[in-house]
PDB file of C-alpha atoms in Angstrom:
ATOM      1  CA  MET A  52      37.470 210.408  17.653  1.00 49.00           C
ATOM      2  CA  ILE A  53      35.016 207.322  17.935  1.00 58.00           C
ATOM      3  CA  SER A  54      32.268 208.682  15.447  1.00 56.00           C
ATOM      4  CA  ASN A  55      34.370 208.633  12.434  1.00 64.00           C
ATOM      5  CA  ASN A  56      36.631 205.733  12.874  1.00 87.00           C
ATOM      6  CA  ILE A  57      34.270 202.461  11.515  1.00 94.00           C
ATOM      7  CA  ASN A  58      36.369 199.968   9.377  1.00 95.00           C
ATOM      8  CA  ARG A  59      35.875 197.127   7.730  1.00 96.00           C
ATOM      9  CA  LEU A  60      36.860 193.965   9.904  1.00 97.00           C
ATOM     10  CA  THR A  61      39.391 191.652   8.940  1.00 97.00           C
ATOM     11  CA  ILE A  62      41.078 188.406  10.363  1.00 97.00           C
ATOM     12  CA  THR A  63      43.494 190.445  11.597  1.00 97.00           C
ATOM     13  CA  ASP A  64      40.314 191.607  14.175  1.00 97.00           C
ATOM     14  CA  ILE A  65      39.707 188.335  15.293  1.00 97.00           C
ATOM     15  CA  ASN A  66      41.086 188.720  18.881  1.00 97.00           C
ATOM     16  CA  SER A  67      39.657 191.616  19.227  1.00 97.00           C
ATOM     17  CA  ILE A  68      36.083 190.551  17.898  1.00 97.00           C
ATOM     18  CA  LEU A  69      36.322 187.472  20.315  1.00 96.00           C
ATOM     19  CA  THR A  70      37.101 189.599  23.187  1.00 96.00           C
ATOM     20  CA  VAL A  71      33.695 191.904  22.887  1.00 96.00           C
ATOM     21  CA  GLU A  72      31.745 188.950  21.818  1.00 93.00           C
ATOM     22  CA  ARG A  73      32.369 187.224  24.666  1.00 93.00           C
ATOM     23  CA  ALA A  74      31.871 189.439  27.130  1.00 92.00           C
ATOM     24  CA  SER A  75      28.717 190.526  25.316  1.00 90.00           C
ATOM     25  CA  PHE A  76      26.614 187.634  24.943  1.00 87.00           C
ATOM     26  CA  SER A  77      26.025 183.916  26.748  1.00 83.00           C
ATOM     27  CA  MET A  78      26.468 181.827  24.019  1.00 84.00           C
ATOM     28  CA  PRO A  79      29.380 183.614  21.985  1.00 89.00           C
ATOM     29  CA  TRP A  80      30.049 182.827  18.507  1.00 93.00           C
ATOM     30  CA  SER A  81      33.313 180.605  18.160  1.00 94.00           C
ATOM     31  CA  GLU A  82      36.551 181.764  16.618  1.00 96.00           C
ATOM     32  CA  ASP A  83      35.893 179.097  14.214  1.00 97.00           C
ATOM     33  CA  SER A  84      32.838 181.022  12.919  1.00 96.00           C
ATOM     34  CA  TYR A  85      34.205 184.508  12.629  1.00 97.00           C
ATOM     35  CA  ARG A  86      37.065 182.675  10.700  1.00 97.00           C
ATOM     36  CA  PHE A  87      34.711 181.711   8.397  1.00 97.00           C
ATOM     37  CA  GLU A  88      32.697 184.817   8.397  1.00 97.00           C
ATOM     38  CA  LEU A  89      35.680 186.902   7.531  1.00 97.00           C
ATOM     39  CA  THR A  90      37.305 185.070   5.269  1.00 97.00           C
ATOM     40  CA  GLN A  91      35.165 182.615   3.082  1.00 97.00           C
ATOM     41  CA  ASN A  92      31.533 183.805   3.389  1.00 97.00           C
ATOM     42  CA  PRO A  93      30.860 186.079   0.459  1.00 96.00           C
ATOM     43  CA  LEU A  94      27.394 187.263   1.997  1.00 97.00           C
ATOM     44  CA  SER A  95      29.466 188.751   5.042  1.00 97.00           C
ATOM     45  CA  TYR A  96      30.203 192.023   5.527  1.00 98.00           C
ATOM     46  CA  TYR A  97      31.766 192.670   9.274  1.00 98.00           C
ATOM     47  CA  TRP A  98      32.062 196.221  10.767  1.00 98.00           C
ATOM     48  CA  GLY A  99      34.124 197.849  13.584  1.00 97.00           C
ATOM     49  CA  CYS A 100      33.682 200.880  15.893  1.00 96.00           C
ATOM     50  CA  PHE A 101      37.404 201.985  17.008  1.00 95.00           C
ATOM     51  CA  ASP A 102      38.435 204.078  19.770  1.00 91.00           C
ATOM     52  CA  GLU A 103      42.351 204.851  18.694  1.00 87.00           C
ATOM     53  CA  GLN A 104      43.415 200.923  17.858  1.00 88.00           C
ATOM     54  CA  ARG A 105      40.899 199.460  20.434  1.00 93.00           C
ATOM     55  CA  LEU A 106      37.963 197.766  18.631  1.00 95.00           C
ATOM     56  CA  VAL A 107      34.631 199.031  20.759  1.00 96.00           C
ATOM     57  CA  GLY A 108      32.226 197.740  19.114  1.00 96.00           C
ATOM     58  CA  PHE A 109      30.769 195.502  15.479  1.00 97.00           C
ATOM     59  CA  ILE A 110      28.309 194.750  13.954  1.00 98.00           C
ATOM     60  CA  GLY A 111      27.723 191.779  10.986  1.00 97.00           C
ATOM     61  CA  PHE A 112      25.328 191.358   8.253  1.00 98.00           C
ATOM     62  CA  TRP A 113      24.911 189.245   5.728  1.00 98.00           C
ATOM     63  CA  LEU A 114      23.133 190.224   2.338  1.00 98.00           C
ATOM     64  CA  ILE A 115      20.817 187.752   0.781  1.00 96.00           C
ATOM     65  CA  ILE A 116      19.694 188.959  -2.646  1.00 95.00           C
ATOM     66  CA  ASP A 117      18.055 192.274  -1.576  1.00 95.00           C
ATOM     67  CA  GLU A 118      17.639 191.727   2.205  1.00 97.00           C
ATOM     68  CA  ALA A 119      19.740 192.104   4.758  1.00 98.00           C
ATOM     69  CA  HIS A 120      19.921 189.968   8.065  1.00 97.00           C
ATOM     70  CA  ILE A 121      21.914 191.273  10.984  1.00 98.00           C
ATOM     71  CA  ALA A 122      24.090 188.308  12.499  1.00 96.00           C
ATOM     72  CA  ASN A 123      25.506 189.945  15.532  1.00 94.00           C
ATOM     73  CA  VAL A 124      25.984 193.318  17.014  1.00 95.00           C
ATOM     74  CA  ALA A 125      28.054 194.118  20.098  1.00 95.00           C
ATOM     75  CA  VAL A 126      29.719 196.770  22.001  1.00 95.00           C
ATOM     76  CA  ASP A 127      32.510 196.556  24.398  1.00 94.00           C
ATOM     77  CA  GLN A 128      30.870 196.841  28.380  1.00 91.00           C
ATOM     78  CA  GLN A 129      32.544 199.931  29.037  1.00 92.00           C
ATOM     79  CA  TYR A 130      31.608 202.036  25.960  1.00 93.00           C
ATOM     80  CA  ARG A 131      27.992 201.172  26.086  1.00 91.00           C
ATOM     81  CA  ARG A 132      25.512 204.073  26.436  1.00 89.00           C
ATOM     82  CA  ARG A 133      27.392 206.320  24.269  1.00 91.00           C
ATOM     83  CA  GLY A 134      25.456 205.920  20.968  1.00 92.00           C
ATOM     84  CA  ILE A 135      27.942 203.261  19.481  1.00 94.00           C
ATOM     85  CA  GLY A 136      25.444 200.605  18.608  1.00 94.00           C
ATOM     86  CA  GLU A 137      22.969 203.227  17.074  1.00 95.00           C
ATOM     87  CA  LEU A 138      26.106 204.428  14.792  1.00 95.00           C
ATOM     88  CA  LEU A 139      26.852 201.012  13.678  1.00 96.00           C
ATOM     89  CA  LEU A 140      23.344 200.538  12.949  1.00 96.00           C
ATOM     90  CA  ARG A 141      23.180 203.359  10.755  1.00 96.00           C
ATOM     91  CA  PHE A 142      26.130 202.683   9.090  1.00 96.00           C
ATOM     92  CA  THR A 143      25.079 199.203   8.340  1.00 97.00           C
ATOM     93  CA  PHE A 144      21.477 200.914   7.146  1.00 97.00           C
ATOM     94  CA  ALA A 145      23.949 203.044   4.802  1.00 96.00           C
ATOM     95  CA  ASP A 146      26.235 200.169   3.684  1.00 97.00           C
ATOM     96  CA  ALA A 147      23.042 197.604   2.993  1.00 97.00           C
ATOM     97  CA  MET A 148      20.935 200.250   0.895  1.00 96.00           C
ATOM     98  CA  ALA A 149      24.246 201.108  -1.123  1.00 96.00           C
ATOM     99  CA  LYS A 150      24.477 197.353  -1.912  1.00 96.00           C
ATOM    100  CA  GLY A 151      20.871 197.011  -2.920  1.00 95.00           C
ATOM    101  CA  ALA A 152      18.989 196.162   0.273  1.00 97.00           C
ATOM    102  CA  LYS A 153      15.393 196.972   0.759  1.00 97.00           C
ATOM    103  CA  GLY A 154      15.055 195.910   4.210  1.00 97.00           C
ATOM    104  CA  ILE A 155      17.113 194.116   7.121  1.00 98.00           C
ATOM    105  CA  THR A 156      16.108 191.578   9.669  1.00 97.00           C
ATOM    106  CA  LEU A 157      17.372 190.296  12.837  1.00 96.00           C
ATOM    107  CA  GLU A 158      16.671 188.346  16.031  1.00 95.00           C
ATOM    108  CA  VAL A 159      16.831 189.384  19.898  1.00 94.00           C
ATOM    109  CA  ARG A 160      16.041 187.885  22.691  1.00 89.00           C
ATOM    110  CA  GLU A 161      12.515 189.140  24.055  1.00 92.00           C
ATOM    111  CA  SER A 162      14.361 189.823  27.214  1.00 91.00           C
ATOM    112  CA  ASN A 163      16.917 191.981  26.232  1.00 91.00           C
ATOM    113  CA  GLN A 164      14.701 195.662  26.439  1.00 92.00           C
ATOM    114  CA  ILE A 165      17.493 198.059  25.603  1.00 91.00           C
ATOM    115  CA  ALA A 166      18.268 196.430  22.252  1.00 92.00           C
ATOM    116  CA  ILE A 167      14.302 196.299  21.416  1.00 95.00           C
ATOM    117  CA  ASN A 168      13.703 199.810  22.528  1.00 95.00           C
ATOM    118  CA  LEU A 169      17.364 201.173  20.064  1.00 95.00           C
ATOM    119  CA  TYR A 170      15.412 199.082  17.228  1.00 96.00           C
ATOM    120  CA  GLN A 171      12.135 200.362  17.495  1.00 96.00           C
ATOM    121  CA  LYS A 172      13.691 203.979  17.681  1.00 96.00           C
ATOM    122  CA  LEU A 173      15.275 202.892  14.543  1.00 96.00           C
ATOM    123  CA  GLY A 174      12.389 201.722  12.962  1.00 95.00           C
ATOM    124  CA  PHE A 175      12.112 198.202  13.074  1.00 97.00           C
ATOM    125  CA  THR A 176       8.830 196.510  14.022  1.00 96.00           C
ATOM    126  CA  GLU A 177       7.984 192.885  15.397  1.00 94.00           C
ATOM    127  CA  ALA A 178       7.369 190.324  12.665  1.00 94.00           C
ATOM    128  CA  GLY A 179       7.314 187.172  14.734  1.00 92.00           C
ATOM    129  CA  ARG A 180       8.987 185.255  17.381  1.00 93.00           C
ATOM    130  CA  ARG A 181      10.846 181.941  17.537  1.00 90.00           C
ATOM    131  CA  PRO A 182      10.019 179.943  20.426  1.00 86.00           C
ATOM    132  CA  HIS A 183      12.576 178.334  22.473  1.00 82.00           C
ATOM    133  CA  TYR A 184      15.533 180.024  20.373  1.00 79.00           C
ATOM    134  CA  TYR A 185      18.159 180.549  22.741  1.00 81.00           C
ATOM    135  CA  SER A 186      19.603 176.941  24.042  1.00 73.00           C
ATOM    136  CA  ASP A 187      21.325 178.326  26.937  1.00 78.00           C
ATOM    137  CA  ASN A 188      18.104 179.373  28.907  1.00 81.00           C
ATOM    138  CA  ASP A 189      15.183 178.389  25.823  1.00 82.00           C
ATOM    139  CA  GLU A 190      14.258 181.953  25.515  1.00 88.00           C
ATOM    140  CA  ALA A 191      12.480 183.213  22.190  1.00 91.00           C
ATOM    141  CA  ALA A 192      13.633 185.711  19.781  1.00 93.00           C
ATOM    142  CA  ILE A 193      11.943 188.266  18.752  1.00 94.00           C
ATOM    143  CA  ILE A 194      12.281 188.549  14.787  1.00 96.00           C
ATOM    144  CA  MET A 195      12.303 192.615  13.881  1.00 97.00           C
ATOM    145  CA  TRP A 196      12.515 194.088  10.226  1.00 97.00           C
ATOM    146  CA  LYS A 197      13.114 197.473   9.235  1.00 97.00           C
ATOM    147  CA  HIS A 198      11.940 198.579   5.470  1.00 96.00           C
ATOM    148  CA  PHE A 199      14.148 200.812   3.627  1.00 94.00           C
ATOM    149  CA  ALA A 200      11.873 202.435   0.961  1.00 75.00           C
ATOM    150  CA  GLY A 201      10.524 205.704   1.428  1.00 59.00           C
ATOM    151  CA  ASP A 202      11.939 205.519   4.772  1.00 50.00           C
ATOM    152  CA  GLN A 203      13.441 209.160   5.946  1.00 46.00           C
ATOM    153  CA  ASN A 204      14.823 207.826   9.151  1.00 48.00           C
ATOM    154  CA  GLU A 205      17.992 205.798   8.131  1.00 45.00           C
TER     155      GLU A 205
END
């Protein structure tokens, strides 16, 4: 069952992470970036959702003092529209709050309306924009925030 199969990702998951990453983004992170995140960055936490032994989605965030920053989230194309992204986000909210975060932020492409809709559903609001953020097409990023204090929708 997918919904109960979220585990901390380790270096042994790197090939699976890269497979999902490369199929999901026009500017995927490098293997070296993920190696650093999984083995050297003391601020990073990466979680994966598995169907049996197959990684079908993952999320990574950095905890900086009392703020969490979602570095990336991706779901295998064959598993989209099944609630996996929402499951990973809700899991991350709980994990970040348990680690002392008072809020969580992320950047999203302004054209990614499906993701924006999900983030808004989960309580994120637009807090600003980063013009020309994505170098592949010069697209802006929308900065979104969700504050945990007093929120009943975690």
